[in-house]
PDB file of C-alpha atoms in Angstrom:
ATOM      1  CA  MET A   1     314.819 250.482 112.906  1.00 92.00           C
ATOM      2  CA  ARG A   2     315.018 249.330 109.223  1.00 96.00           C
ATOM      3  CA  THR A   3     313.120 246.195 107.312  1.00 97.00           C
ATOM      4  CA  LEU A   4     315.937 243.660 105.992  1.00 98.00           C
ATOM      5  CA  ILE A   5     313.615 242.043 103.434  1.00 98.00           C
ATOM      6  CA  SER A   6     315.497 238.818 101.651  1.00 97.00           C
ATOM      7  CA  THR A   7     313.521 239.021  97.730  1.00 96.00           C
ATOM      8  CA  SER A   8     314.255 236.210  95.559  1.00 94.00           C
ATOM      9  CA  PHE A   9     313.047 233.324  92.704  1.00 92.00           C
ATOM     10  CA  VAL A  10     312.565 230.606  94.171  1.00 94.00           C
ATOM     11  CA  SER A  11     311.427 227.183  93.007  1.00 93.00           C
ATOM     12  CA  LEU A  12     309.139 224.894  95.197  1.00 95.00           C
ATOM     13  CA  ASP A  13     311.318 223.336  97.209  1.00 93.00           C
ATOM     14  CA  GLY A  14     313.543 226.542  98.080  1.00 93.00           C
ATOM     15  CA  LYS A  15     316.610 226.575  95.399  1.00 89.00           C
ATOM     16  CA  LEU A  16     317.391 229.237  93.637  1.00 87.00           C
ATOM     17  CA  ASP A  17     318.578 229.642  90.574  1.00 73.00           C
ATOM     18  CA  PRO A  18     322.685 230.208  90.072  1.00 63.00           C
ATOM     19  CA  ILE A  19     323.081 233.423  87.910  1.00 59.00           C
ATOM     20  CA  GLY A  20     324.650 232.931  84.880  1.00 55.00           C
ATOM     21  CA  GLY A  21     324.751 229.223  86.024  1.00 55.00           C
ATOM     22  CA  ASP A  22     326.191 226.360  87.670  1.00 58.00           C
ATOM     23  CA  PRO A  23     327.701 223.696  85.200  1.00 57.00           C
ATOM     24  CA  GLY A  24     326.816 221.184  87.805  1.00 61.00           C
ATOM     25  CA  LEU A  25     323.515 221.414  87.838  1.00 57.00           C
ATOM     26  CA  ARG A  26     321.346 219.690  85.303  1.00 60.00           C
ATOM     27  CA  ASP A  27     318.925 222.260  85.515  1.00 63.00           C
ATOM     28  CA  THR A  28     319.480 226.122  85.901  1.00 62.00           C
ATOM     29  CA  GLN A  29     318.179 229.642  84.402  1.00 65.00           C
ATOM     30  CA  TRP A  30     315.115 227.192  85.559  1.00 73.00           C
ATOM     31  CA  THR A  31     313.019 230.295  85.903  1.00 76.00           C
ATOM     32  CA  PHE A  32     312.303 231.699  82.375  1.00 77.00           C
ATOM     33  CA  LYS A  33     312.817 228.071  80.691  1.00 79.00           C
ATOM     34  CA  THR A  34     309.603 226.538  83.316  1.00 83.00           C
ATOM     35  CA  VAL A  35     307.128 228.870  83.024  1.00 90.00           C
ATOM     36  CA  ASP A  36     306.021 231.224  80.304  1.00 92.00           C
ATOM     37  CA  PHE A  37     306.272 234.690  80.960  1.00 92.00           C
ATOM     38  CA  LEU A  38     304.088 237.181  82.271  1.00 94.00           C
ATOM     39  CA  PRO A  39     304.735 241.055  83.643  1.00 94.00           C
ATOM     40  CA  GLU A  40     302.038 241.063  86.279  1.00 96.00           C
ATOM     41  CA  ALA A  41     303.687 238.371  88.057  1.00 95.00           C
ATOM     42  CA  TYR A  42     307.017 240.261  88.628  1.00 93.00           C
ATOM     43  CA  GLU A  43     305.234 243.634  89.459  1.00 94.00           C
ATOM     44  CA  LEU A  44     306.870 243.362  93.003  1.00 95.00           C
ATOM     45  CA  LYS A  45     309.677 243.617  91.517  1.00 91.00           C
ATOM     46  CA  GLY A  46     309.240 246.933  90.575  1.00 90.00           C
ATOM     47  CA  ARG A  47     307.441 247.659  93.821  1.00 93.00           C
ATOM     48  CA  GLU A  48     310.899 247.092  95.393  1.00 93.00           C
ATOM     49  CA  GLN A  49     313.064 249.472  93.613  1.00 88.00           C
ATOM     50  CA  GLU A  50     310.837 251.739  94.483  1.00 90.00           C
ATOM     51  CA  GLU A  51     310.371 250.459  98.577  1.00 92.00           C
ATOM     52  CA  ALA A  52     314.142 250.552  99.463  1.00 94.00           C
ATOM     53  CA  ALA A  53     317.008 252.739 100.441  1.00 93.00           C
ATOM     54  CA  ALA A  54     319.358 249.807  99.437  1.00 96.00           C
ATOM     55  CA  LEU A  55     321.109 247.215  98.435  1.00 96.00           C
ATOM     56  CA  LEU A  56     322.481 243.959 100.610  1.00 97.00           C
ATOM     57  CA  LEU A  57     324.718 241.307  98.585  1.00 96.00           C
ATOM     58  CA  GLY A  58     326.717 238.205  99.912  1.00 94.00           C
ATOM     59  CA  ARG A  59     330.270 238.990  97.594  1.00 93.00           C
ATOM     60  CA  ARG A  60     329.133 236.351  94.725  1.00 89.00           C
ATOM     61  CA  SER A  61     325.725 238.060  93.677  1.00 89.00           C
ATOM     62  CA  TYR A  62     328.103 241.285  93.576  1.00 92.00           C
ATOM     63  CA  GLN A  63     330.578 240.262  91.555  1.00 90.00           C
ATOM     64  CA  LEU A  64     327.915 238.775  89.314  1.00 85.00           C
ATOM     65  CA  PHE A  65     325.604 241.670  89.798  1.00 87.00           C
ATOM     66  CA  ALA A  66     327.255 244.235  89.474  1.00 89.00           C
ATOM     67  CA  PRO A  67     328.666 243.878  85.912  1.00 86.00           C
ATOM     68  CA  VAL A  68     325.290 243.410  84.738  1.00 84.00           C
ATOM     69  CA  TRP A  69     322.613 245.344  86.587  1.00 83.00           C
ATOM     70  CA  PRO A  70     324.016 249.217  86.369  1.00 84.00           C
ATOM     71  CA  GLY A  71     323.547 248.786  82.266  1.00 82.00           C
ATOM     72  CA  MET A  72     320.250 247.371  82.458  1.00 83.00           C
ATOM     73  CA  ALA A  73     317.117 249.406  82.200  1.00 84.00           C
ATOM     74  CA  GLU A  74     315.052 247.721  84.573  1.00 81.00           C
ATOM     75  CA  PHE A  75     317.541 247.688  87.273  1.00 79.00           C
ATOM     76  CA  ALA A  76     317.991 251.778  86.556  1.00 81.00           C
ATOM     77  CA  ARG A  77     316.555 251.879  90.603  1.00 85.00           C
ATOM     78  CA  TYR A  78     318.832 250.089  92.311  1.00 86.00           C
ATOM     79  CA  LYS A  79     322.141 251.728  89.442  1.00 85.00           C
ATOM     80  CA  THR A  80     320.575 255.084  92.650  1.00 88.00           C
ATOM     81  CA  LEU A  81     320.067 252.859  95.743  1.00 91.00           C
ATOM     82  CA  ARG A  82     323.332 252.201  97.777  1.00 94.00           C
ATOM     83  CA  LYS A  83     325.315 249.356  97.888  1.00 95.00           C
ATOM     84  CA  TYR A  84     326.230 247.264 101.128  1.00 97.00           C
ATOM     85  CA  VAL A  85     328.454 243.712 100.879  1.00 97.00           C
ATOM     86  CA  VAL A  86     328.986 241.630 103.119  1.00 97.00           C
ATOM     87  CA  SER A  87     332.554 239.882 102.922  1.00 96.00           C
ATOM     88  CA  THR A  88     335.648 238.825 104.726  1.00 95.00           C
ATOM     89  CA  THR A  89     337.510 238.930 101.555  1.00 95.00           C
ATOM     90  CA  LEU A  90     336.532 241.894  98.786  1.00 94.00           C
ATOM     91  CA  GLY A  91     338.400 245.589  98.885  1.00 90.00           C
ATOM     92  CA  ASN A  92     337.520 248.813  98.043  1.00 88.00           C
ATOM     93  CA  ASP A  93     339.590 247.532  94.820  1.00 90.00           C
ATOM     94  CA  ASP A  94     337.217 245.302  93.594  1.00 91.00           C
ATOM     95  CA  LEU A  95     334.236 247.454  93.470  1.00 93.00           C
ATOM     96  CA  VAL A  96     332.809 249.394  90.444  1.00 90.00           C
ATOM     97  CA  ASP A  97     333.240 252.508  89.340  1.00 86.00           C
ATOM     98  CA  ASP A  98     329.575 253.185  87.985  1.00 86.00           C
ATOM     99  CA  TRP A  99     327.082 251.541  90.276  1.00 88.00           C
ATOM    100  CA  GLY A 100     326.792 253.845  92.678  1.00 86.00           C
ATOM    101  CA  ASP A 101     328.120 254.256  96.522  1.00 92.00           C
ATOM    102  CA  THR A 102     329.258 251.229  97.729  1.00 94.00           C
ATOM    103  CA  THR A 103     329.912 249.836 101.549  1.00 95.00           C
ATOM    104  CA  VAL A 104     331.803 246.243 102.339  1.00 96.00           C
ATOM    105  CA  LEU A 105     330.709 244.945 105.486  1.00 97.00           C
ATOM    106  CA  ARG A 106     332.775 242.494 107.163  1.00 97.00           C
ATOM    107  CA  SER A 107     330.580 240.986 109.498  1.00 97.00           C
ATOM    108  CA  LEU A 108     326.261 239.608 110.359  1.00 98.00           C
ATOM    109  CA  ASP A 109     327.121 242.271 113.150  1.00 98.00           C
ATOM    110  CA  GLU A 110     327.892 245.181 111.120  1.00 98.00           C
ATOM    111  CA  VAL A 111     324.271 244.123 109.471  1.00 98.00           C
ATOM    112  CA  ALA A 112     322.661 244.166 112.478  1.00 98.00           C
ATOM    113  CA  LYS A 113     323.917 247.460 113.255  1.00 98.00           C
ATOM    114  CA  LEU A 114     322.902 249.017 109.707  1.00 97.00           C
ATOM    115  CA  LYS A 115     319.375 247.670 110.507  1.00 97.00           C
ATOM    116  CA  GLU A 116     319.366 250.087 113.754  1.00 97.00           C
ATOM    117  CA  THR A 117     319.468 253.649 111.344  1.00 96.00           C
ATOM    118  CA  ASP A 118     317.196 255.030 110.442  1.00 94.00           C
ATOM    119  CA  GLY A 119     315.949 254.429 106.656  1.00 93.00           C
ATOM    120  CA  ASP A 120     313.696 252.405 104.720  1.00 94.00           C
ATOM    121  CA  PRO A 121     314.402 248.714 103.742  1.00 96.00           C
ATOM    122  CA  LEU A 122     317.226 246.838 102.780  1.00 97.00           C
ATOM    123  CA  LEU A 123     317.174 244.669 100.243  1.00 97.00           C
ATOM    124  CA  VAL A 124     318.962 241.038  99.793  1.00 96.00           C
ATOM    125  CA  HIS A 125     318.683 239.588  96.240  1.00 90.00           C
ATOM    126  CA  GLY A 126     320.138 235.875  95.516  1.00 83.00           C
ATOM    127  CA  SER A 127     322.879 235.435  98.037  1.00 90.00           C
ATOM    128  CA  ALA A 128     322.505 231.931  99.164  1.00 91.00           C
ATOM    129  CA  THR A 129     325.141 232.034 101.992  1.00 93.00           C
ATOM    130  CA  LEU A 130     324.758 235.666 102.329  1.00 96.00           C
ATOM    131  CA  ASN A 131     320.282 234.802 103.420  1.00 95.00           C
ATOM    132  CA  ARG A 132     321.289 231.601 105.236  1.00 96.00           C
ATOM    133  CA  ALA A 133     323.364 233.683 107.840  1.00 97.00           C
ATOM    134  CA  LEU A 134     321.626 235.968 107.738  1.00 97.00           C
ATOM    135  CA  GLN A 135     318.356 233.685 109.002  1.00 97.00           C
ATOM    136  CA  GLU A 136     320.485 231.832 110.795  1.00 96.00           C
ATOM    137  CA  ALA A 137     321.306 235.489 112.093  1.00 97.00           C
ATOM    138  CA  GLY A 138     317.529 236.551 113.062  1.00 96.00           C
ATOM    139  CA  LEU A 139     318.112 239.138 111.070  1.00 98.00           C
ATOM    140  CA  ILE A 140     316.114 239.017 107.925  1.00 98.00           C
ATOM    141  CA  ASP A 141     312.249 240.169 109.290  1.00 98.00           C
ATOM    142  CA  ARG A 142     310.517 239.634 105.701  1.00 98.00           C
ATOM    143  CA  TYR A 143     310.474 237.688 102.457  1.00 98.00           C
ATOM    144  CA  HIS A 144     309.735 238.685  99.017  1.00 98.00           C
ATOM    145  CA  LEU A 145     309.556 235.291  97.327  1.00 97.00           C
ATOM    146  CA  LEU A 146     308.404 234.156  93.824  1.00 96.00           C
ATOM    147  CA  VAL A 147     307.909 230.791  93.908  1.00 97.00           C
ATOM    148  CA  PHE A 148     307.788 228.710  90.784  1.00 94.00           C
ATOM    149  CA  PRO A 149     306.486 225.807  89.881  1.00 95.00           C
ATOM    150  CA  VAL A 150     309.320 223.050  89.309  1.00 91.00           C
ATOM    151  CA  LEU A 151     310.883 220.870  91.723  1.00 91.00           C
ATOM    152  CA  LEU A 152     314.502 220.536  91.258  1.00 85.00           C
ATOM    153  CA  GLY A 153     316.113 219.102  94.229  1.00 81.00           C
ATOM    154  CA  ALA A 154     319.833 219.794  94.132  1.00 76.00           C
ATOM    155  CA  GLY A 155     321.203 223.268  94.141  1.00 80.00           C
ATOM    156  CA  LYS A 156     321.141 226.011  96.965  1.00 86.00           C
ATOM    157  CA  SER A 157     318.808 227.380  99.242  1.00 90.00           C
ATOM    158  CA  LEU A 158     317.660 229.892  99.939  1.00 93.00           C
ATOM    159  CA  PHE A 159     316.718 228.566 103.603  1.00 94.00           C
ATOM    160  CA  SER A 160     319.410 227.439 105.960  1.00 93.00           C
ATOM    161  CA  ASP A 161     319.798 224.166 107.142  1.00 92.00           C
ATOM    162  CA  ALA A 162     320.838 224.419 110.589  1.00 92.00           C
ATOM    163  CA  ASP A 163     319.040 222.329 113.427  1.00 92.00           C
ATOM    164  CA  ILE A 164     318.182 226.622 114.473  1.00 91.00           C
ATOM    165  CA  ALA A 165     315.074 227.284 116.607  1.00 89.00           C
ATOM    166  CA  ALA A 166     311.079 227.112 114.125  1.00 91.00           C
ATOM    167  CA  GLN A 167     311.450 230.338 112.494  1.00 93.00           C
ATOM    168  CA  ARG A 168     307.249 231.011 112.270  1.00 96.00           C
ATOM    169  CA  LEU A 169     306.375 233.423 109.681  1.00 98.00           C
ATOM    170  CA  ARG A 170     302.494 235.756 108.229  1.00 98.00           C
ATOM    171  CA  LEU A 171     301.464 235.568 105.085  1.00 98.00           C
ATOM    172  CA  LEU A 172     300.880 239.757 104.144  1.00 98.00           C
ATOM    173  CA  GLU A 173     300.216 239.126 100.568  1.00 97.00           C
ATOM    174  CA  HIS A 174     299.795 236.262  98.309  1.00 98.00           C
ATOM    175  CA  GLN A 175     298.766 236.168  94.401  1.00 98.00           C
ATOM    176  CA  VAL A 176     298.638 233.394  91.687  1.00 98.00           C
ATOM    177  CA  TYR A 177     299.820 234.122  88.324  1.00 98.00           C
ATOM    178  CA  ALA A 178     298.231 232.177  85.027  1.00 97.00           C
ATOM    179  CA  ASN A 179     301.209 230.645  85.136  1.00 96.00           C
ATOM    180  CA  GLY A 180     301.815 229.693  87.977  1.00 96.00           C
ATOM    181  CA  ILE A 181     304.032 231.829  90.126  1.00 97.00           C
ATOM    182  CA  GLN A 182     302.884 232.526  93.312  1.00 98.00           C
ATOM    183  CA  MET A 183     303.657 235.087  94.991  1.00 98.00           C
ATOM    184  CA  GLN A 184     304.155 235.227  99.051  1.00 98.00           C
ATOM    185  CA  VAL A 185     305.272 238.015 101.064  1.00 98.00           C
ATOM    186  CA  LEU A 186     305.533 236.702 104.119  1.00 98.00           C
ATOM    187  CA  ASP A 187     306.683 238.995 107.694  1.00 98.00           C
ATOM    188  CA  VAL A 188     309.275 236.607 110.695  1.00 98.00           C
ATOM    189  CA  LEU A 189     307.233 236.247 113.519  1.00 97.00           C
ATOM    190  CA  ARG A 190     309.255 237.091 116.829  1.00 92.00           C
TER     191      ARG A 190
END
């Protein structure tokens, strides 16, 4: 069975940085504006690329990442990984040609079936709506979080606000960097 890992840059109050910005929000692209850049704070991102077998994305994140990531040197490994996009509206004609094998999944049931296959981890990047749905369905096994020392209030939350049973987590790794970013690797306990 595959491990499904949700990986995110997140504010202390659980908000995601909208890729490309959000004109409706006061502060966007805050991950690059609120802390000094320290390469060691992003070591987890390199490790993820090496350990993952596939990327799992929501439609919006796929449409934002697919035109950009294939040409970026720091995401070169992602180009070789299989991609799965969870969408009820995206068609095969909407997929980019230069980002490797991509499969559209139509439901969380298909994600659950994918998790039952053998292989290395599935990595979920961005994809706020998908992350919340996966959390509510109990499909996330681990969180890789880079928590930034900023409170935002408004914005998309990584975590569901549904009335679901408490999900206990076990801290596997933790590191605090000089710029205030906290790296947290947490397993979801079942």
